[in-house]
Amino acid sequence: MLSVNNVCLIPNEDNVFSHSFARGEICVVLGANQSGKTNLCRLIAGLNTRARGAVHLDDKSLEKLSPRARPVSMVYQAFVNYPNLTVFENIASPLIARKASNEAVSKSVTDLAEKLRIDPLLHRLPSELSGGQQQRVAIARALAQDAQVLLLDEPLVNLDFKLREALEVELRELLRASNTVVIYTSSDPRDAFTHGDQLLLLDKGKKIQAGPPLQVYERPSSPTAMALLADPDINRFYRDGKLCALRPEHIELVGAGPTSGNAVDFHMQVTAYETNGDESFVHGLVEGAEWVLRQRGMLPVNVGQTLQINAALRDVVQF
Amino acid sequence: MMNRPGLSRGVLIVYGLYLLLPLYWLLSMSLRSNADIQGSFSLLPPTLTLANFAEIFSNPVWYEGFANSLSYVAINTLISLAVAIPAAYAFSRYRFLGDKQLFFWLLTNRMAPPAVFLLPFFQLYSAVGLFDTPLAVALAHCLFTVPLAVWILEGFFSGVPTELDEMAQIDGHSFLYFFMRVFLPINRGAIGVTLFFCFMFSWVELLLARTLSGASSKPIVVVMTRTVSASGVDWGLLAAAGVLTVLPGVLVVWFVRKDLVKGFALGRVS
C-alpha cells in the first residue's frame, strides 16, 4: 500500500490531505489542469517539485530515497524516450540499470514489445515512430522496470482520438494483471470509468472525494466533485433554499403538458444547439442559470424557442 | 514575377566565382616559382612546382610553426570543451543564486578586445614561467572561447527536455551513465559546432599568439608575418603556407557541416 500523508500539492494553499493507494488496484486521479495531478506524481517519484508531503510504501518512508532508489516507474504525458537509443535499448534501459543478464533483458523486452504490439519496431529509433508507437515504447519501458508503483501522468492525452481508444483498451488489460500500485492521472471523466478501480478527485490541490468511481458518480459530496465527473458541466438550481444539481444526460425533453409526480419540470430558453448526429447538446437558460442537456440522436430544437424539459426525481442531487 | 532560372543561376555562379577567386589565386601562387609570380600575368600557372611545399615540410621554422599552432589550438579546444560542457549543463538545468548574472558576465568577456588583456597576460605569464609555451596561448584564448562555448552549448542543452534526465533517474541510471550514454551523444552536433568555433578563433587569432610566444613556440601566423627577408618577399612560400593554414579549417568544417546551420542559430532550431 502506498500512502501519502499531509500532502500539500500546490504551495501557498493550505489544502493538506492524506490518501492511500492499494496494491493491485488502478487509482484514477481526476482533476482539471493545475489541480496538482502532476505534482502528486512527481512527489511520489521523488522528482523536483513544489509539492510537499510524506510518502510511505508499506509503512517504509520513501522520503530519503532518490528517484533512482525508489521502486517507482513513470510514464509522462509527453512521449519521453531516449532519442539516440533504439526501441529495444529504450525498453531495456531499466533492466540494464539493474544489471540484468543479457538473456533476461532480451526475454523481457521481447515479451513487453509483443504485448504492446511494437515487436516489429525494436530496431528503429524513437524519431522513426508515430506518436502512439512512441508512447507504447515509453509504457513498455515503465513496465519493464517491474516497479511496485507505476505512475501514468495523463499518458494518452497527446494521442489522437482513434489511437487513444486502441491503447486505452490494451492498457487496461496490461495494468489489471499486476500487483502494483497504479496511479493514472487524467482530466477526462471517461478515464475514471474505463480504468479506475478507485477514484481520487482533486481540485486546486485539494482532495475533494475518493472511492469507487460509480459510488462517487452516484453520491458526489459536493457540486465540484459532481462537475468533475460530468461532461459537459452540471446544471444547478435551487429548491427550498438548497442547491440542487442535475447531470446533462439526465434531462429529458417533454412533448406537452406536465409529467407525473416522480419528475421535476423546467422551462428552458434555448440559446444554442449542437449535434454530431450521434449526440446532441442543447444549451439554454433555466431559472436564470445556464444549462446544457445531452441526448442521443438529433433533436427537433430551434434556437430561441422555449423547451419544456424534465428530470426524474431520483436523478436530482441535493447538497 | 517572371521566373528566370537562368538569370538566378548566373548570378549565383558569378558570386561563387567571386568568392573562390582569392582562394584559387592563393593555390595557384603556391604552385608557382617566385619568378613566375612576378612575371607576366597568367590565369593558369605556366609551370607547376611543389618546391614551396617541399620547403615548408623540410624547414623546421615552418613545420614547427604549424606544430606549435596545432598544439595550442588543440589544448585550447580541449580545455574549452571540458570546462564549457559541465558549465552549460549547469546553466541549462539548475536555477541558482546569480545564475543569470553569471551567464551574462561570461558573455561580457567577449566584449573586450583581446588587446586589452595583452599586458596583464604578458606580465602574469612571465612571472609564473608560462611565457613562450603553447599552454600560455591556449589559456589566454580560453578567456574568449570558454564563454563562447558555454553560450552555444547552453542553447542546445536547454533544447533537450529535462524529462529525459528524470527518466534516466527513474530507470535507475547513474548521472554519469546518463551523461555519457544519452546526453552527450544527443548533443554530438552541438559539441561539434562548438569545437569548430573554438578551433577557428584560436587558429586565426594573431595578437595574443604573437605576444605570448617567444622563439621556441612561434605559431604559424607569426612565422608568416616574418618571412620578409633581405632578398624580398618569398611570395610562393607564403602562399603555400597560406594554403596549409586554410586546410585545417576546411577539414573541421567538413566534419561538422551538417550541424553548422543549427550552431549559427545558437541551438534555437529544433
Tab-separated table of N, CA, C and O in Angstrom, chain A residues 160-268:
chain	number	residue	atom	x	y	z
A	160	ASP	N	-3.996	11.123	-30.789
A	160	ASP	CA	-5.261	11.457	-31.424
A	160	ASP	C	-6.299	10.381	-31.100
A	160	ASP	O	-6.005	9.295	-30.630
A	161	PHE	N	-7.528	10.744	-31.347
A	161	PHE	CA	-8.703	10.043	-30.847
A	161	PHE	C	-8.673	8.520	-31.050
A	161	PHE	O	-8.830	7.744	-30.114
A	162	LYS	N	-8.404	8.081	-32.272
A	162	LYS	CA	-8.502	6.644	-32.573
A	162	LYS	C	-7.402	5.856	-31.878
A	162	LYS	O	-7.638	4.806	-31.295
A	163	LEU	N	-6.157	6.397	-31.957
A	163	LEU	CA	-5.020	5.744	-31.310
A	163	LEU	C	-5.286	5.601	-29.833
A	163	LEU	O	-4.976	4.605	-29.200
A	164	ARG	N	-5.865	6.640	-29.293
A	164	ARG	CA	-6.153	6.712	-27.879
A	164	ARG	C	-7.072	5.597	-27.454
A	164	ARG	O	-6.824	4.898	-26.483
A	165	GLU	N	-8.116	5.396	-28.224
A	165	GLU	CA	-9.084	4.355	-27.858
A	165	GLU	C	-8.449	2.984	-27.925
A	165	GLU	O	-8.652	2.151	-27.044
A	166	ALA	N	-7.628	2.741	-28.961
A	166	ALA	CA	-6.992	1.438	-29.110
A	166	ALA	C	-6.072	1.165	-27.924
A	166	ALA	O	-6.076	0.079	-27.348
A	167	LEU	N	-5.281	2.162	-27.563
A	167	LEU	CA	-4.303	1.987	-26.499
A	167	LEU	C	-4.989	1.876	-25.140
A	167	LEU	O	-4.530	1.163	-24.254
A	168	GLU	N	-6.123	2.558	-25.006
A	168	GLU	CA	-6.873	2.523	-23.748
A	168	GLU	C	-7.258	1.092	-23.387
A	168	GLU	O	-7.065	0.650	-22.260
A	169	VAL	N	-7.775	0.377	-24.386
A	169	VAL	CA	-8.241	-0.989	-24.139
A	169	VAL	C	-7.066	-1.882	-23.747
A	169	VAL	O	-7.129	-2.642	-22.779
A	170	GLU	N	-5.949	-1.763	-24.485
A	170	GLU	CA	-4.790	-2.611	-24.205
A	170	GLU	C	-4.201	-2.296	-22.838
A	170	GLU	O	-3.823	-3.191	-22.087
A	171	LEU	N	-4.121	-1.021	-22.553
A	171	LEU	CA	-3.519	-0.591	-21.297
A	171	LEU	C	-4.299	-1.160	-20.112
A	171	LEU	O	-3.718	-1.650	-19.147
A	172	ARG	N	-5.617	-1.146	-20.239
A	172	ARG	CA	-6.447	-1.637	-19.162
A	172	ARG	C	-6.111	-3.090	-18.862
A	172	ARG	O	-5.943	-3.489	-17.727
A	173	GLU	N	-5.965	-3.892	-19.936
A	173	GLU	CA	-5.662	-5.307	-19.713
A	173	GLU	C	-4.274	-5.512	-19.131
A	173	GLU	O	-4.071	-6.343	-18.252
A	174	LEU	N	-3.295	-4.723	-19.610
A	174	LEU	CA	-1.930	-4.850	-19.108
A	174	LEU	C	-1.855	-4.520	-17.627
A	174	LEU	O	-1.169	-5.175	-16.855
A	175	LEU	N	-2.569	-3.467	-17.232
A	175	LEU	CA	-2.445	-2.979	-15.867
A	175	LEU	C	-3.182	-3.869	-14.870
A	175	LEU	O	-2.770	-4.007	-13.731
A	176	ARG	N	-4.272	-4.483	-15.322
A	176	ARG	CA	-5.075	-5.299	-14.415
A	176	ARG	C	-4.264	-6.451	-13.836
A	176	ARG	O	-4.479	-6.869	-12.727
A	177	ALA	N	-3.351	-6.990	-14.646
A	177	ALA	CA	-2.706	-8.252	-14.274
A	177	ALA	C	-1.680	-8.117	-13.162
A	177	ALA	O	-1.214	-9.102	-12.636
A	178	SER	N	-1.311	-6.900	-12.788
A	178	SER	CA	-0.152	-6.764	-11.911
A	178	SER	C	-0.548	-6.576	-10.442
A	178	SER	O	-1.702	-6.348	-10.112
A	179	ASN	N	0.443	-6.676	-9.589
A	179	ASN	CA	0.228	-6.475	-8.158
A	179	ASN	C	0.806	-5.127	-7.716
A	179	ASN	O	1.211	-4.956	-6.592
A	180	THR	N	0.856	-4.208	-8.664
A	180	THR	CA	1.473	-2.920	-8.362
A	180	THR	C	0.411	-1.891	-7.990
A	180	THR	O	-0.772	-2.077	-8.230
A	181	VAL	N	0.891	-0.816	-7.418
A	181	VAL	CA	0.034	0.337	-7.198
A	181	VAL	C	0.064	1.138	-8.497
A	181	VAL	O	1.125	1.563	-8.932
A	182	VAL	N	-1.077	1.294	-9.135
A	182	VAL	CA	-1.099	2.061	-10.380
A	182	VAL	C	-1.861	3.363	-10.153
A	182	VAL	O	-3.001	3.352	-9.680
A	183	ILE	N	-1.202	4.463	-10.452
A	183	ILE	CA	-1.858	5.764	-10.342
A	183	ILE	C	-1.937	6.365	-11.730
A	183	ILE	O	-0.926	6.498	-12.424
A	184	TYR	N	-3.140	6.668	-12.142
A	184	TYR	CA	-3.396	7.115	-13.504
A	184	TYR	C	-4.043	8.488	-13.427
A	184	TYR	O	-5.169	8.608	-12.952
A	185	THR	N	-3.348	9.527	-13.832
A	185	THR	CA	-3.959	10.847	-13.736
A	185	THR	C	-4.618	11.208	-15.058
A	185	THR	O	-4.186	10.777	-16.123
A	186	SER	N	-5.673	11.980	-14.959
A	186	SER	CA	-6.419	12.339	-16.160
A	186	SER	C	-7.300	13.542	-15.879
A	186	SER	O	-7.583	13.863	-14.731
A	187	SER	N	-7.721	14.204	-16.952
A	187	SER	CA	-8.712	15.254	-16.765
A	187	SER	C	-10.014	14.858	-17.458
A	187	SER	O	-10.944	15.651	-17.525
A	188	ASP	N	-10.045	13.639	-17.966
A	188	ASP	CA	-11.209	13.171	-18.706
A	188	ASP	C	-12.016	12.213	-17.829
A	188	ASP	O	-11.542	11.151	-17.449
A	189	PRO	N	-13.276	12.568	-17.499
A	189	PRO	CA	-14.071	11.716	-16.619
A	189	PRO	C	-14.222	10.289	-17.147
A	189	PRO	O	-14.349	9.347	-16.374
A	190	ARG	N	-14.177	10.115	-18.467
A	190	ARG	CA	-14.358	8.754	-19.014
A	190	ARG	C	-13.268	7.814	-18.521
A	190	ARG	O	-13.497	6.629	-18.325
A	191	ASP	N	-12.033	8.359	-18.344
A	191	ASP	CA	-10.925	7.524	-17.877
A	191	ASP	C	-11.221	6.918	-16.515
A	191	ASP	O	-10.793	5.805	-16.211
A	192	ALA	N	-11.964	7.661	-15.697
A	192	ALA	CA	-12.282	7.165	-14.358
A	192	ALA	C	-13.048	5.856	-14.448
A	192	ALA	O	-12.825	4.938	-13.674
A	193	PHE	N	-13.931	5.775	-15.430
A	193	PHE	CA	-14.769	4.579	-15.534
A	193	PHE	C	-14.097	3.473	-16.331
A	193	PHE	O	-14.297	2.298	-16.050
A	194	THR	N	-13.283	3.824	-17.355
A	194	THR	CA	-12.635	2.764	-18.132
A	194	THR	C	-11.491	2.127	-17.354
A	194	THR	O	-11.268	0.931	-17.451
A	195	HIS	N	-10.713	2.916	-16.595
A	195	HIS	CA	-9.524	2.363	-15.960
A	195	HIS	C	-9.665	2.149	-14.469
A	195	HIS	O	-8.982	1.322	-13.897
A	196	GLY	N	-10.519	2.928	-13.834
A	196	GLY	CA	-10.381	3.065	-12.392
A	196	GLY	C	-11.056	1.990	-11.564
A	196	GLY	O	-12.230	1.686	-11.738
A	197	ASP	N	-10.303	1.391	-10.630
A	197	ASP	CA	-10.913	0.631	-9.541
A	197	ASP	C	-11.282	1.618	-8.450
A	197	ASP	O	-12.262	1.445	-7.742
A	198	GLN	N	-10.429	2.612	-8.336
A	198	GLN	CA	-10.637	3.653	-7.334
A	198	GLN	C	-10.534	4.998	-8.040
A	198	GLN	O	-9.942	5.109	-9.103
A	199	LEU	N	-11.114	5.990	-7.407
A	199	LEU	CA	-11.098	7.317	-7.997
A	199	LEU	C	-10.711	8.318	-6.916
A	199	LEU	O	-11.172	8.207	-5.775
A	200	LEU	N	-9.828	9.240	-7.273
A	200	LEU	CA	-9.475	10.312	-6.346
A	200	LEU	C	-9.690	11.619	-7.089
A	200	LEU	O	-9.112	11.835	-8.150
A	201	LEU	N	-10.549	12.466	-6.547
A	201	LEU	CA	-10.849	13.729	-7.214
A	201	LEU	C	-10.029	14.852	-6.590
A	201	LEU	O	-10.019	15.017	-5.371
A	202	LEU	N	-9.321	15.582	-7.426
A	202	LEU	CA	-8.523	16.711	-6.962
A	202	LEU	C	-9.072	18.002	-7.533
A	202	LEU	O	-9.490	18.055	-8.681
A	203	ASP	N	-9.090	19.038	-6.685
A	203	ASP	CA	-9.458	20.357	-7.186
A	203	ASP	C	-8.560	21.390	-6.520
A	203	ASP	O	-8.563	21.522	-5.305
A	204	LYS	N	-7.775	22.103	-7.301
A	204	LYS	CA	-6.838	23.108	-6.800
A	204	LYS	C	-5.982	22.549	-5.660
A	204	LYS	O	-5.818	23.181	-4.618
A	205	GLY	N	-5.449	21.347	-5.840
A	205	GLY	CA	-4.564	20.760	-4.845
A	205	GLY	C	-5.286	20.150	-3.669
A	205	GLY	O	-4.667	19.702	-2.714
A	206	LYS	N	-6.624	20.162	-3.722
A	206	LYS	CA	-7.419	19.670	-2.607
A	206	LYS	C	-8.028	18.329	-2.994
A	206	LYS	O	-8.477	18.139	-4.113
A	207	LYS	N	-8.040	17.374	-2.024
A	207	LYS	CA	-8.740	16.108	-2.263
A	207	LYS	C	-10.198	16.361	-1.972
A	207	LYS	O	-10.552	16.756	-0.861
A	208	ILE	N	-11.076	16.226	-2.948
A	208	ILE	CA	-12.472	16.519	-2.647
A	208	ILE	C	-13.305	15.272	-2.447
A	208	ILE	O	-14.287	15.309	-1.729
A	209	GLN	N	-12.926	14.163	-3.049
A	209	GLN	CA	-13.652	12.928	-2.783
A	209	GLN	C	-12.833	11.748	-3.281
A	209	GLN	O	-12.028	11.892	-4.199
A	210	ALA	N	-13.021	10.585	-2.678
A	210	ALA	CA	-12.344	9.380	-3.131
A	210	ALA	C	-13.255	8.188	-2.927
A	210	ALA	O	-14.132	8.202	-2.059
A	211	GLY	N	-13.059	7.155	-3.738
A	211	GLY	CA	-13.881	5.954	-3.623
A	211	GLY	C	-14.009	5.270	-4.968
A	211	GLY	O	-13.431	5.733	-5.952
A	212	PRO	N	-14.767	4.187	-5.039
A	212	PRO	CA	-15.004	3.537	-6.332
A	212	PRO	C	-15.724	4.508	-7.266
A	212	PRO	O	-16.610	5.244	-6.811
A	213	PRO	N	-15.387	4.524	-8.532
A	213	PRO	CA	-15.906	5.549	-9.457
A	213	PRO	C	-17.428	5.648	-9.476
A	213	PRO	O	-17.965	6.750	-9.432
A	214	LEU	N	-18.114	4.485	-9.520
A	214	LEU	CA	-19.577	4.562	-9.628
A	214	LEU	C	-20.204	5.127	-8.361
A	214	LEU	O	-21.193	5.849	-8.407
A	215	GLN	N	-19.575	4.785	-7.237
A	215	GLN	CA	-20.080	5.312	-5.969
A	215	GLN	C	-19.929	6.836	-5.932
A	215	GLN	O	-20.831	7.556	-5.504
A	216	VAL	N	-18.792	7.320	-6.393
A	216	VAL	CA	-18.576	8.765	-6.432
A	216	VAL	C	-19.563	9.410	-7.401
A	216	VAL	O	-20.104	10.482	-7.150
A	217	TYR	N	-19.819	8.695	-8.506
A	217	TYR	CA	-20.751	9.228	-9.503
A	217	TYR	C	-22.144	9.358	-8.911
A	217	TYR	O	-22.818	10.360	-9.104
A	218	GLU	N	-22.536	8.332	-8.164
A	218	GLU	CA	-23.913	8.340	-7.635
A	218	GLU	C	-24.076	9.252	-6.427
A	218	GLU	O	-25.122	9.829	-6.229
A	219	ARG	N	-23.039	9.321	-5.602
A	219	ARG	CA	-23.159	10.142	-4.398
A	219	ARG	C	-22.035	11.151	-4.300
A	219	ARG	O	-21.148	11.018	-3.445
A	220	PRO	N	-22.034	12.160	-5.181
A	220	PRO	CA	-20.971	13.169	-5.097
A	220	PRO	C	-21.108	13.977	-3.819
A	220	PRO	O	-22.221	14.276	-3.390
A	221	SER	N	-19.989	14.307	-3.201
A	221	SER	CA	-20.029	15.000	-1.915
A	221	SER	C	-20.212	16.500	-2.083
A	221	SER	O	-20.595	17.178	-1.154
A	222	SER	N	-19.906	17.016	-3.260
A	222	SER	CA	-20.024	18.464	-3.471
A	222	SER	C	-20.307	18.720	-4.942
A	222	SER	O	-20.085	17.848	-5.785
A	223	PRO	N	-20.808	19.907	-5.246
A	223	PRO	CA	-21.042	20.241	-6.665
A	223	PRO	C	-19.759	20.140	-7.487
A	223	PRO	O	-19.789	19.746	-8.648
A	224	THR	N	-18.583	20.480	-6.882
A	224	THR	CA	-17.318	20.411	-7.614
A	224	THR	C	-17.014	18.960	-7.988
A	224	THR	O	-16.599	18.667	-9.114
A	225	ALA	N	-17.233	18.045	-7.036
A	225	ALA	CA	-16.987	16.635	-7.312
A	225	ALA	C	-17.908	16.143	-8.420
A	225	ALA	O	-17.489	15.420	-9.323
A	226	MET	N	-19.152	16.580	-8.357
A	226	MET	CA	-20.119	16.171	-9.374
A	226	MET	C	-19.742	16.722	-10.745
A	226	MET	O	-19.797	16.019	-11.752
A	227	ALA	N	-19.303	17.990	-10.748
A	227	ALA	CA	-18.949	18.632	-12.014
A	227	ALA	C	-17.723	17.975	-12.645
A	227	ALA	O	-17.621	17.859	-13.861
A	228	LEU	N	-16.768	17.521	-11.800
A	228	LEU	CA	-15.562	16.891	-12.333
A	228	LEU	C	-15.889	15.610	-13.101
A	228	LEU	O	-15.197	15.253	-14.047
A	229	LEU	N	-16.959	14.932	-12.690
A	229	LEU	CA	-17.322	13.679	-13.344
A	229	LEU	C	-18.369	13.870	-14.427
A	229	LEU	O	-18.879	12.902	-14.971
A	230	ALA	N	-18.737	15.104	-14.708
A	230	ALA	CA	-19.760	15.353	-15.714
A	230	ALA	C	-19.138	15.959	-16.965
A	230	ALA	O	-18.207	16.738	-16.892
A	231	ASP	N	-19.676	15.561	-18.101
A	231	ASP	CA	-19.201	16.134	-19.350
A	231	ASP	C	-20.387	16.326	-20.265
A	231	ASP	O	-20.994	15.347	-20.671
A	232	PRO	N	-20.815	17.518	-20.605
A	232	PRO	CA	-20.305	18.822	-20.147
A	232	PRO	C	-20.692	19.101	-18.693
A	232	PRO	O	-20.877	18.165	-17.951
A	233	ASP	N	-20.798	20.360	-18.348
A	233	ASP	CA	-20.965	20.742	-16.943
A	233	ASP	C	-22.335	20.314	-16.396
A	233	ASP	O	-23.249	19.994	-17.145
A	234	ILE	N	-22.438	20.342	-15.046
A	234	ILE	CA	-23.716	20.022	-14.406
A	234	ILE	C	-24.639	21.244	-14.412
A	234	ILE	O	-24.196	22.374	-14.631
A	235	ASN	N	-25.905	21.004	-14.176
A	235	ASN	CA	-26.901	22.080	-14.178
A	235	ASN	C	-27.391	22.319	-12.762
A	235	ASN	O	-27.824	21.404	-12.073
A	236	ARG	N	-27.248	23.561	-12.315
A	236	ARG	CA	-27.567	23.870	-10.917
A	236	ARG	C	-28.895	24.598	-10.816
A	236	ARG	O	-29.254	25.403	-11.680
A	237	PHE	N	-29.652	24.326	-9.755
A	237	PHE	CA	-30.867	25.078	-9.448
A	237	PHE	C	-31.130	25.017	-7.951
A	237	PHE	O	-30.486	24.242	-7.232
A	238	TYR	N	-32.015	25.867	-7.479
A	238	TYR	CA	-32.300	25.912	-6.038
A	238	TYR	C	-33.719	25.463	-5.781
A	238	TYR	O	-34.647	25.838	-6.497
A	239	ARG	N	-33.920	24.617	-4.756
A	239	ARG	CA	-35.256	24.246	-4.301
A	239	ARG	C	-35.274	24.405	-2.792
A	239	ARG	O	-34.413	23.838	-2.104
A	240	ASP	N	-36.199	25.184	-2.288
A	240	ASP	CA	-36.327	25.432	-0.846
A	240	ASP	C	-35.012	25.937	-0.258
A	240	ASP	O	-34.592	25.513	0.827
A	241	GLY	N	-34.317	26.785	-0.998
A	241	GLY	CA	-33.082	27.375	-0.491
A	241	GLY	C	-31.883	26.450	-0.543
A	241	GLY	O	-30.793	26.819	-0.118
A	242	LYS	N	-32.073	25.237	-1.060
A	242	LYS	CA	-30.948	24.306	-1.128
A	242	LYS	C	-30.466	24.170	-2.562
A	242	LYS	O	-31.260	24.164	-3.505
A	243	LEU	N	-29.109	24.024	-2.694
A	243	LEU	CA	-28.537	23.859	-4.028
A	243	LEU	C	-28.774	22.430	-4.518
A	243	LEU	O	-28.490	21.460	-3.805
A	244	CYS	N	-29.338	22.325	-5.692
A	244	CYS	CA	-29.527	21.011	-6.300
A	244	CYS	C	-28.829	20.996	-7.652
A	244	CYS	O	-28.534	22.034	-8.224
A	245	ALA	N	-28.527	19.803	-8.162
A	245	ALA	CA	-27.859	19.720	-9.457
A	245	ALA	C	-28.345	18.518	-10.232
A	245	ALA	O	-28.760	17.508	-9.665
A	246	LEU	N	-28.260	18.643	-11.571
A	246	LEU	CA	-28.660	17.565	-12.478
A	246	LEU	C	-27.564	17.365	-13.512
A	246	LEU	O	-26.954	18.329	-13.989
A	247	ARG	N	-27.296	16.128	-13.848
A	247	ARG	CA	-26.319	15.867	-14.924
A	247	ARG	C	-26.982	16.097	-16.274
A	247	ARG	O	-28.194	15.850	-16.423
A	248	PRO	N	-26.205	16.528	-17.260
A	248	PRO	CA	-26.799	16.852	-18.565
A	248	PRO	C	-27.484	15.658	-19.218
A	248	PRO	O	-28.440	15.836	-19.959
A	249	GLU	N	-27.021	14.430	-18.901
A	249	GLU	CA	-27.615	13.259	-19.564
A	249	GLU	C	-28.933	12.813	-18.920
A	249	GLU	O	-29.619	11.946	-19.436
A	250	HIS	N	-29.284	13.433	-17.782
A	250	HIS	CA	-30.489	13.001	-17.074
A	250	HIS	C	-31.715	13.852	-17.365
A	250	HIS	O	-32.764	13.669	-16.778
A	251	ILE	N	-31.555	14.801	-18.283
A	251	ILE	CA	-32.674	15.694	-18.573
A	251	ILE	C	-33.359	15.249	-19.861
A	251	ILE	O	-32.698	14.924	-20.845
A	252	GLU	N	-34.667	15.199	-19.823
A	252	GLU	CA	-35.439	14.742	-20.982
A	252	GLU	C	-36.276	15.877	-21.559
A	252	GLU	O	-36.680	16.790	-20.844
A	253	LEU	N	-36.539	15.764	-22.847
A	253	LEU	CA	-37.500	16.685	-23.462
A	253	LEU	C	-38.901	16.135	-23.253
A	253	LEU	O	-39.131	14.938	-23.362
A	254	VAL	N	-39.836	17.042	-22.959
A	254	VAL	CA	-41.208	16.595	-22.742
A	254	VAL	C	-42.058	17.091	-23.895
A	254	VAL	O	-41.929	18.232	-24.326
A	255	GLY	N	-42.942	16.212	-24.404
A	255	GLY	CA	-43.789	16.582	-25.533
A	255	GLY	C	-44.702	17.734	-25.172
A	255	GLY	O	-44.539	18.845	-25.653
A	256	ALA	N	-45.658	17.525	-24.263
A	256	ALA	CA	-46.588	18.582	-23.861
A	256	ALA	C	-47.197	18.237	-22.518
A	256	ALA	O	-47.292	17.070	-22.164
A	257	GLY	N	-47.572	19.244	-21.777
A	257	GLY	CA	-48.264	19.021	-20.512
A	257	GLY	C	-47.332	18.595	-19.396
A	257	GLY	O	-46.224	18.147	-19.633
A	258	PRO	N	-47.796	18.722	-18.152
A	258	PRO	CA	-46.984	18.352	-17.009
A	258	PRO	C	-46.845	16.839	-16.917
A	258	PRO	O	-47.666	16.091	-17.413
A	259	THR	N	-45.749	16.392	-16.297
A	259	THR	CA	-45.497	14.964	-16.168
A	259	THR	C	-45.870	14.496	-14.774
A	259	THR	O	-46.343	15.269	-13.953
A	260	SER	N	-45.628	13.240	-14.517
A	260	SER	CA	-46.059	12.632	-13.268
A	260	SER	C	-45.330	13.206	-12.058
A	260	SER	O	-44.402	13.997	-12.196
A	261	GLY	N	-45.684	12.757	-10.874
A	261	GLY	CA	-45.127	13.306	-9.646
A	261	GLY	C	-43.698	12.904	-9.372
A	261	GLY	O	-43.059	13.479	-8.495
A	262	ASN	N	-43.183	11.930	-10.125
A	262	ASN	CA	-41.808	11.492	-9.877
A	262	ASN	C	-40.782	12.338	-10.605
A	262	ASN	O	-39.618	11.985	-10.655
A	263	ALA	N	-41.214	13.414	-11.228
A	263	ALA	CA	-40.289	14.210	-12.031
A	263	ALA	C	-40.389	15.679	-11.665
A	263	ALA	O	-41.378	16.127	-11.080
A	264	VAL	N	-39.323	16.411	-11.970
A	264	VAL	CA	-39.363	17.869	-11.809
A	264	VAL	C	-39.409	18.491	-13.183
A	264	VAL	O	-38.732	18.035	-14.107
A	265	ASP	N	-40.179	19.561	-13.327
A	265	ASP	CA	-40.318	20.210	-14.624
A	265	ASP	C	-39.580	21.531	-14.660
A	265	ASP	O	-39.497	22.238	-13.669
A	266	PHE	N	-39.058	21.855	-15.858
A	266	PHE	CA	-38.385	23.146	-16.069
A	266	PHE	C	-38.762	23.685	-17.434
A	266	PHE	O	-39.216	22.940	-18.308
A	267	HIS	N	-38.534	24.995	-17.612
A	267	HIS	CA	-38.654	25.591	-18.942
A	267	HIS	C	-37.279	26.106	-19.340
A	267	HIS	O	-36.613	26.746	-18.550
A	268	MET	N	-36.865	25.769	-20.539
A	268	MET	CA	-35.534	26.174	-20.989
A	268	MET	C	-35.638	27.072	-22.201
A	268	MET	O	-36.297	26.730	-23.186
